[in-house]
Amino acid sequence: MPKATPQVSRSLIRNGPTPAQHFRTARFSSNSTVSFAAHTHTHTHTQICEHGKWRCLQSWTIDFALQIPELSNPSVCTRDPQRVQEILQSMLQAGSNTLQVISDFDMTLTRFAFNGKRCPTCHNILDNSKLISQECKAELKHLLNTYYPIEIDSSRSIAEKLPLMVEWWTKAHELLVQQKIRKDQLAAVVQESDAKLREGYPLFFSHLHQHSIPLLIFSAGIGDILEEVIRQAGVFYPNVNVFSNYMDFDQAGVLKAFKGELIHIYNKREGALLNTGHFQELRARPNVLLLGDSLGDLSMADGVHDMENILKIGFLNDKVEERKQSYLDSYDIVLVKDETLDVANAVLFYLTGNK
């Protein structure tokens, strides 16, 4: 008879573990000490995540819990822990030289909020700057208030949202072109903004760089602003490739249009790489770690050639009660109101053999 896999019992609720438990501190906890507990005399290990009126109940094998303790952080929820373990173990066995990371940018690599205040997206950085007239700011805000609720409305299908998202981005870009923005003003605009990458970003970017793992950032934002954010943060390494909407400047350095096809939330996928020099390199990397904050981000890896494994981590930043079930049904790991990259970093350390 096969020997049962031992499991460890983990109980993480708001009151914390009992004194009868042993504690282990998570490696990458940024804001506070996050612990998990292993009972001395039991083999069952349970994690309970409570967020408002709902909770997730999940179990990890003892070996896995010891290797990635960050998965017991209170923000972590998953519908199928066993599947997550199987994916990660398969990716580990394949080796980090078969791995690529595909990520959204706004509200995924950047913070959703800080000290109770919303942090700006790439578009917001520009929209809120002194380069934009008050009249234009009012029009851009009206577009946001009109279309953003549609973007996050889980009751609408992607087919229904798609033309409306194209309409939103097209109108916004037309308004920005009218502002005669100068290329040499962008660095100061980013410097003066409240843009913030998630806590743990130096480790995230540097670890990928050190292990020569490609990081592909797909964004429906503004590529020029996005690149400036990571450049000023000191993490724009050679392994980072950005696919976004880029500004087209005239000979005097004044914005005249946006380049190429519009990239929006539902078409930013790796299929765009088919005609680029990156594609041949990525063909040998069939294992994907995907990071996103919307259901539209799930298609970013659609163009990966002969994919073997994909682990999808989703940041559920807002409207938790309304969207929790659709996120749990779509992402392998859901991070609820988590402003850090602790879990992503822990997964990467596991996959690269670092303890």
GROMACS .gro file of C-alpha atoms in nm:
model
  355
    1MET     CA    1   0.000   0.000   0.000
    2PRO     CA    2   0.150   0.342  -0.095
    3LYS     CA    3   0.259   0.555   0.196
    4ALA     CA    4   0.044   0.861   0.248
    5THR     CA    5   0.213   1.199   0.200
    6PRO     CA    6   0.250   1.361   0.542
    7GLN     CA    7   0.080   1.696   0.583
    8VAL     CA    8   0.137   1.969   0.835
    9SER     CA    9  -0.149   2.157   1.000
   10ARG     CA   10  -0.147   2.534   0.953
   11SER     CA   11  -0.404   2.764   1.102
   12LEU     CA   12  -0.364   3.128   1.009
   13ILE     CA   13  -0.660   3.329   1.121
   14ARG     CA   14  -0.686   3.681   1.253
   15ASN     CA   15  -0.607   3.575   1.608
   16GLY     CA   16  -0.287   3.400   1.497
   17PRO     CA   17  -0.147   3.058   1.591
   18THR     CA   18  -0.178   2.909   1.937
   19PRO     CA   19   0.112   2.906   2.184
   20ALA     CA   20   0.135   2.526   2.142
   21GLN     CA   21   0.270   2.569   1.789
   22HIS     CA   22   0.621   2.617   1.654
   23PHE     CA   23   0.679   2.925   1.440
   24ARG     CA   24   0.876   2.996   1.126
   25THR     CA   25   0.911   3.350   0.989
   26ALA     CA   26   0.856   3.417   0.619
   27ARG     CA   27   1.164   3.524   0.419
   28PHE     CA   28   1.026   3.822   0.231
   29SER     CA   29   0.769   3.975   0.465
   30SER     CA   30   0.783   4.350   0.405
   31ASN     CA   31   0.532   4.517   0.632
   32SER     CA   32   0.505   4.282   0.924
   33THR     CA   33   0.622   3.948   1.053
   34VAL     CA   34   0.429   3.669   0.882
   35SER     CA   35   0.456   3.330   1.045
   36PHE     CA   36   0.331   2.982   0.986
   37ALA     CA   37   0.295   2.719   1.249
   38ALA     CA   38   0.353   2.345   1.250
   39HIS     CA   39   0.180   2.147   1.523
   40THR     CA   40   0.415   1.915   1.707
   41HIS     CA   41   0.177   1.621   1.733
   42THR     CA   42  -0.041   1.634   1.418
   43HIS     CA   43  -0.002   1.567   1.047
   44THR     CA   44  -0.288   1.781   0.918
   45HIS     CA   45  -0.195   2.129   0.802
   46THR     CA   46  -0.460   2.384   0.719
   47GLN     CA   47  -0.447   2.747   0.611
   48ILE     CA   48  -0.745   2.974   0.658
   49CYS     CA   49  -0.748   3.312   0.484
   50GLU     CA   50  -1.015   3.553   0.598
   51HIS     CA   51  -1.103   3.858   0.391
   52GLY     CA   52  -1.419   4.035   0.493
   53LYS     CA   53  -1.705   3.787   0.477
   54TRP     CA   54  -1.526   3.499   0.304
   55ARG     CA   55  -1.242   3.262   0.368
   56CYS     CA   56  -1.026   3.015   0.181
   57LEU     CA   57  -0.936   2.679   0.330
   58GLN     CA   58  -0.629   2.511   0.182
   59SER     CA   59  -0.361   2.258   0.267
   60TRP     CA   60   0.003   2.219   0.167
   61THR     CA   61   0.225   1.915   0.217
   62ILE     CA   62   0.482   1.958   0.491
   63ASP     CA   63   0.780   1.959   0.251
   64PHE     CA   64   0.622   2.221   0.030
   65ALA     CA   65   0.518   2.439   0.324
   66LEU     CA   66   0.875   2.436   0.452
   67GLN     CA   67   1.018   2.528   0.112
   68ILE     CA   68   0.776   2.815   0.038
   69PRO     CA   69   0.645   2.944   0.374
   70GLU     CA   70   0.522   3.263   0.203
   71LEU     CA   71   0.230   3.061   0.066
   72SER     CA   72   0.091   3.073   0.420
   73ASN     CA   73   0.076   3.453   0.418
   74PRO     CA   74  -0.275   3.572   0.514
   75SER     CA   75  -0.322   3.734   0.172
   76VAL     CA   76  -0.279   3.404  -0.016
   77CYS     CA   77  -0.576   3.206  -0.144
   78THR     CA   78  -0.593   2.922  -0.393
   79ARG     CA   79  -0.870   2.696  -0.508
   80ASP     CA   80  -0.645   2.394  -0.567
   81PRO     CA   81  -0.324   2.378  -0.356
   82GLN     CA   82  -0.235   2.035  -0.493
   83ARG     CA   83  -0.236   2.168  -0.850
   84VAL     CA   84  -0.012   2.459  -0.749
   85GLN     CA   85   0.236   2.216  -0.594
   86GLU     CA   86   0.236   1.994  -0.900
   87ILE     CA   87   0.296   2.287  -1.136
   88LEU     CA   88   0.581   2.425  -0.928
   89GLN     CA   89   0.745   2.086  -0.882
   90SER     CA   90   0.729   2.025  -1.258
   91MET     CA   91   0.878   2.369  -1.329
   92LEU     CA   92   1.152   2.311  -1.073
   93GLN     CA   93   1.244   1.981  -1.234
   94ALA     CA   94   1.262   2.144  -1.579
   95GLY     CA   95   1.513   2.403  -1.454
   96SER     CA   96   1.516   2.782  -1.439
   97ASN     CA   97   1.669   2.798  -1.788
   98THR     CA   98   1.323   2.695  -1.920
   99LEU     CA   99   1.143   2.973  -1.730
  100GLN     CA  100   1.013   3.310  -1.844
  101VAL     CA  101   0.811   3.562  -1.644
  102ILE     CA  102   0.524   3.747  -1.810
  103SER     CA  103   0.373   4.034  -1.615
  104ASP     CA  104   0.131   4.320  -1.635
  105PHE     CA  105   0.264   4.650  -1.498
  106ASP     CA  106   0.004   4.888  -1.354
  107MET     CA  107  -0.130   4.757  -1.021
  108THR     CA  108   0.068   4.435  -1.067
  109LEU     CA  109   0.433   4.537  -1.047
  110THR     CA  110   0.325   4.876  -0.912
  111ARG     CA  111   0.129   4.933  -0.594
  112PHE     CA  112  -0.247   4.974  -0.599
  113ALA     CA  113  -0.245   5.201  -0.295
  114PHE     CA  114  -0.011   5.346  -0.033
  115ASN     CA  115  -0.117   5.482   0.306
  116GLY     CA  116  -0.480   5.463   0.200
  117LYS     CA  117  -0.429   5.661  -0.120
  118ARG     CA  118  -0.452   5.516  -0.471
  119CYS     CA  119  -0.121   5.505  -0.657
  120PRO     CA  120  -0.113   5.628  -1.018
  121THR     CA  121  -0.100   5.411  -1.329
  122CYS     CA  122   0.121   5.507  -1.623
  123HIS     CA  123  -0.165   5.702  -1.775
  124ASN     CA  124  -0.245   5.865  -1.440
  125ILE     CA  125   0.116   5.982  -1.400
  126LEU     CA  126   0.079   6.182  -1.718
  127ASP     CA  127  -0.287   6.274  -1.673
  128ASN     CA  128  -0.219   6.426  -1.329
  129SER     CA  129   0.095   6.614  -1.430
  130LYS     CA  130   0.147   6.983  -1.497
  131LEU     CA  131   0.187   6.901  -1.867
  132ILE     CA  132  -0.189   6.848  -1.900
  133SER     CA  133  -0.436   7.135  -1.906
  134GLN     CA  134  -0.720   7.145  -1.654
  135GLU     CA  135  -0.973   7.104  -1.934
  136CYS     CA  136  -0.795   6.793  -2.061
  137LYS     CA  137  -0.767   6.651  -1.708
  138ALA     CA  138  -1.143   6.686  -1.667
  139GLU     CA  139  -1.205   6.502  -1.994
  140LEU     CA  140  -0.961   6.223  -1.904
  141LYS     CA  141  -1.124   6.184  -1.561
  142HIS     CA  142  -1.463   6.158  -1.728
  143LEU     CA  143  -1.330   5.879  -1.951
  144LEU     CA  144  -1.190   5.697  -1.647
  145ASN     CA  145  -1.518   5.723  -1.458
  146THR     CA  146  -1.704   5.598  -1.763
  147TYR     CA  147  -1.488   5.306  -1.875
  148TYR     CA  148  -1.304   5.175  -1.566
  149PRO     CA  149  -1.623   5.037  -1.406
  150ILE     CA  150  -1.683   4.852  -1.733
  151GLU     CA  151  -1.329   4.709  -1.732
  152ILE     CA  152  -1.371   4.554  -1.387
  153ASP     CA  153  -1.735   4.450  -1.428
  154SER     CA  154  -1.727   4.072  -1.387
  155SER     CA  155  -2.082   4.041  -1.521
  156ARG     CA  156  -1.977   4.155  -1.870
  157SER     CA  157  -1.806   3.929  -2.124
  158ILE     CA  158  -1.472   4.012  -2.281
  159ALA     CA  159  -1.645   4.035  -2.620
  160GLU     CA  160  -1.873   4.301  -2.476
  161LYS     CA  161  -1.589   4.494  -2.311
  162LEU     CA  162  -1.343   4.481  -2.601
  163PRO     CA  163  -1.480   4.758  -2.828
  164LEU     CA  164  -1.539   4.980  -2.526
  165MET     CA  165  -1.179   4.941  -2.408
  166VAL     CA  166  -1.052   5.029  -2.756
  167GLU     CA  167  -1.280   5.332  -2.753
  168TRP     CA  168  -1.143   5.441  -2.412
  169TRP     CA  169  -0.773   5.415  -2.500
  170THR     CA  170  -0.821   5.574  -2.842
  171LYS     CA  171  -1.000   5.877  -2.697
  172ALA     CA  172  -0.743   5.913  -2.419
  173HIS     CA  173  -0.451   5.902  -2.664
  174GLU     CA  174  -0.615   6.160  -2.889
  175LEU     CA  175  -0.652   6.396  -2.593
  176LEU     CA  176  -0.287   6.350  -2.494
  177VAL     CA  177  -0.164   6.424  -2.846
  178GLN     CA  178  -0.348   6.755  -2.833
  179GLN     CA  179  -0.138   6.857  -2.530
  180LYS     CA  180   0.187   6.888  -2.732
  181ILE     CA  181   0.386   6.695  -2.470
  182ARG     CA  182   0.762   6.715  -2.500
  183LYS     CA  183   0.981   6.405  -2.471
  184ASP     CA  184   1.236   6.580  -2.250
  185GLN     CA  185   0.966   6.651  -1.989
  186LEU     CA  186   0.875   6.288  -1.914
  187ALA     CA  187   1.155   6.209  -1.667
  188ALA     CA  188   1.057   6.501  -1.443
  189VAL     CA  189   0.689   6.403  -1.460
  190VAL     CA  190   0.770   6.052  -1.332
  191GLN     CA  191   1.008   6.188  -1.067
  192GLU     CA  192   0.737   6.419  -0.931
  193SER     CA  193   0.464   6.152  -0.931
  194ASP     CA  194   0.348   5.916  -0.655
  195ALA     CA  195   0.426   5.605  -0.863
  196LYS     CA  196   0.552   5.317  -0.650
  197LEU     CA  197   0.666   4.968  -0.742
  198ARG     CA  198   0.548   4.698  -0.502
  199GLU     CA  199   0.757   4.626  -0.195
  200GLY     CA  200   1.018   4.363  -0.272
  201TYR     CA  201   1.075   4.491  -0.626
  202PRO     CA  202   1.457   4.521  -0.602
  203LEU     CA  203   1.483   4.150  -0.518
  204PHE     CA  204   1.231   4.055  -0.788
  205PHE     CA  205   1.409   4.237  -1.070
  206SER     CA  206   1.765   4.161  -0.958
  207HIS     CA  207   1.700   3.789  -0.903
  208LEU     CA  208   1.556   3.750  -1.253
  209HIS     CA  209   1.853   3.938  -1.393
  210GLN     CA  210   2.109   3.731  -1.203
  211HIS     CA  211   1.954   3.409  -1.332
  212SER     CA  212   1.910   3.541  -1.689
  213ILE     CA  213   1.534   3.482  -1.676
  214PRO     CA  214   1.344   3.699  -1.927
  215LEU     CA  215   1.088   3.937  -1.780
  216LEU     CA  216   0.827   4.038  -2.039
  217ILE     CA  217   0.612   4.330  -1.928
  218PHE     CA  218   0.289   4.369  -2.124
  219SER     CA  219   0.106   4.692  -2.053
  220ALA     CA  220  -0.191   4.880  -2.192
  221GLY     CA  221  -0.034   5.189  -2.039
  222ILE     CA  222   0.227   5.421  -2.187
  223GLY     CA  223   0.560   5.251  -2.254
  224ASP     CA  224   0.766   5.570  -2.231
  225ILE     CA  225   0.634   5.636  -1.879
  226LEU     CA  226   0.662   5.270  -1.775
  227GLU     CA  227   1.027   5.250  -1.880
  228GLU     CA  228   1.103   5.572  -1.697
  229VAL     CA  229   0.950   5.434  -1.375
  230ILE     CA  230   1.169   5.122  -1.374
  231ARG     CA  231   1.473   5.319  -1.497
  232GLN     CA  232   1.444   5.564  -1.207
  233ALA     CA  233   1.400   5.268  -0.970
  234GLY     CA  234   1.733   5.132  -1.097
  235VAL     CA  235   1.594   4.798  -1.218
  236PHE     CA  236   1.573   4.832  -1.597
  237TYR     CA  237   1.804   4.536  -1.660
  238PRO     CA  238   1.885   4.388  -2.005
  239ASN     CA  239   1.654   4.089  -1.945
  240VAL     CA  240   1.351   4.321  -1.920
  241ASN     CA  241   1.144   4.367  -2.236
  242VAL     CA  242   0.846   4.602  -2.244
  243PHE     CA  243   0.553   4.577  -2.485
  244SER     CA  244   0.322   4.875  -2.454
  245ASN     CA  245   0.187   5.187  -2.623
  246TYR     CA  246   0.477   5.411  -2.719
  247MET     CA  247   0.469   5.780  -2.803
  248ASP     CA  248   0.580   5.903  -3.144
  249PHE     CA  249   0.760   6.238  -3.130
  250ASP     CA  250   0.837   6.474  -3.415
  251GLN     CA  251   1.184   6.612  -3.490
  252ALA     CA  252   1.133   6.883  -3.229
  253GLY     CA  253   1.057   6.621  -2.963
  254VAL     CA  254   0.685   6.699  -2.944
  255LEU     CA  255   0.424   6.421  -2.920
  256LYS     CA  256   0.247   6.382  -3.255
  257ALA     CA  257   0.087   6.036  -3.223
  258PHE     CA  258   0.117   5.690  -3.068
  259LYS     CA  259   0.311   5.422  -3.255
  260GLY     CA  260   0.167   5.110  -3.412
  261GLU     CA  261  -0.138   4.912  -3.313
  262LEU     CA  262  -0.317   5.008  -2.995
  263ILE     CA  263  -0.236   4.774  -2.706
  264HIS     CA  264  -0.524   4.740  -2.464
  265ILE     CA  265  -0.610   4.510  -2.176
  266TYR     CA  266  -0.743   4.230  -2.398
  267ASN     CA  267  -0.477   4.207  -2.670
  268LYS     CA  268  -0.147   4.239  -2.481
  269ARG     CA  269  -0.026   3.887  -2.531
  270GLU     CA  270   0.297   3.722  -2.627
  271GLY     CA  271   0.172   3.658  -2.978
  272ALA     CA  272   0.300   4.009  -3.048
  273LEU     CA  273   0.652   3.865  -3.021
  274LEU     CA  274   0.616   3.632  -3.317
  275ASN     CA  275   0.792   3.874  -3.551
  276THR     CA  276   1.059   3.994  -3.310
  277GLY     CA  277   1.408   3.875  -3.223
  278HIS     CA  278   1.289   3.765  -2.881
  279PHE     CA  279   1.076   3.483  -3.013
  280GLN     CA  280   1.357   3.239  -3.091
  281GLU     CA  281   1.502   3.276  -2.741
  282LEU     CA  282   1.163   3.229  -2.578
  283ARG     CA  283   1.086   2.912  -2.774
  284ALA     CA  284   1.326   2.733  -2.540
  285ARG     CA  285   1.140   2.863  -2.233
  286PRO     CA  286   0.806   2.676  -2.221
  287ASN     CA  287   0.748   2.733  -1.847
  288VAL     CA  288   0.575   3.056  -1.750
  289LEU     CA  289   0.518   3.249  -1.430
  290LEU     CA  290   0.237   3.493  -1.509
  291LEU     CA  291   0.150   3.794  -1.291
  292GLY     CA  292  -0.160   4.005  -1.342
  293ASP     CA  293  -0.434   4.200  -1.171
  294SER     CA  294  -0.723   4.154  -1.412
  295LEU     CA  295  -0.892   3.868  -1.592
  296GLY     CA  296  -0.775   4.022  -1.918
  297ASP     CA  297  -0.414   3.959  -1.813
  298LEU     CA  298  -0.472   3.584  -1.830
  299SER     CA  299  -0.428   3.591  -2.209
  300MET     CA  300  -0.079   3.745  -2.198
  301ALA     CA  301   0.087   3.405  -2.243
  302ASP     CA  302  -0.139   3.286  -2.525
  303GLY     CA  303   0.147   3.304  -2.775
  304VAL     CA  304   0.397   3.095  -2.578
  305HIS     CA  305   0.528   2.817  -2.802
  306ASP     CA  306   0.459   2.460  -2.681
  307MET     CA  307   0.389   2.569  -2.325
  308GLU     CA  308   0.455   2.299  -2.066
  309ASN     CA  309   0.356   2.468  -1.741
  310ILE     CA  310   0.210   2.801  -1.639
  311LEU     CA  311   0.155   2.931  -1.285
  312LYS     CA  312  -0.081   3.227  -1.274
  313ILE     CA  313  -0.063   3.466  -0.978
  314GLY     CA  314  -0.335   3.729  -0.960
  315PHE     CA  315  -0.344   4.043  -0.747
  316LEU     CA  316  -0.699   4.111  -0.630
  317ASN     CA  317  -0.662   4.475  -0.534
  318ASP     CA  318  -1.015   4.609  -0.522
  319LYS     CA  319  -1.383   4.508  -0.503
  320VAL     CA  320  -1.285   4.180  -0.338
  321GLU     CA  321  -1.635   4.057  -0.262
  322GLU     CA  322  -1.753   4.110  -0.618
  323ARG     CA  323  -1.456   3.954  -0.794
  324LYS     CA  324  -1.316   3.692  -0.558
  325GLN     CA  325  -1.483   3.390  -0.717
  326SER     CA  326  -1.390   3.477  -1.074
  327TYR     CA  327  -1.027   3.528  -0.965
  328LEU     CA  328  -1.015   3.199  -0.776
  329ASP     CA  329  -1.161   3.025  -1.081
  330SER     CA  330  -0.901   3.180  -1.313
  331TYR     CA  331  -0.574   3.229  -1.123
  332ASP     CA  332  -0.379   2.951  -0.950
  333ILE     CA  333  -0.285   3.182  -0.664
  334VAL     CA  334  -0.485   3.490  -0.566
  335LEU     CA  335  -0.326   3.761  -0.351
  336VAL     CA  336  -0.588   3.970  -0.174
  337LYS     CA  337  -0.495   4.332  -0.104
  338ASP     CA  338  -0.127   4.238  -0.096
  339GLU     CA  339   0.099   4.533  -0.184
  340THR     CA  340   0.418   4.324  -0.194
  341LEU     CA  341   0.600   4.089  -0.428
  342ASP     CA  342   0.678   3.854  -0.138
  343VAL     CA  343   0.497   3.553  -0.285
  344ALA     CA  344   0.637   3.603  -0.635
  345ASN     CA  345   0.987   3.634  -0.491
  346ALA     CA  346   0.944   3.318  -0.284
  347VAL     CA  347   0.825   3.125  -0.589
  348LEU     CA  348   1.122   3.248  -0.792
  349PHE     CA  349   1.365   3.149  -0.517
  350TYR     CA  350   1.209   2.804  -0.511
  351LEU     CA  351   1.231   2.766  -0.889
  352THR     CA  352   1.595   2.878  -0.899
  353GLY     CA  353   1.701   2.650  -0.615
  354ASN     CA  354   1.772   2.932  -0.369
  355LYS     CA  355   1.681   2.885  -0.005
   0.00000   0.00000   0.00000
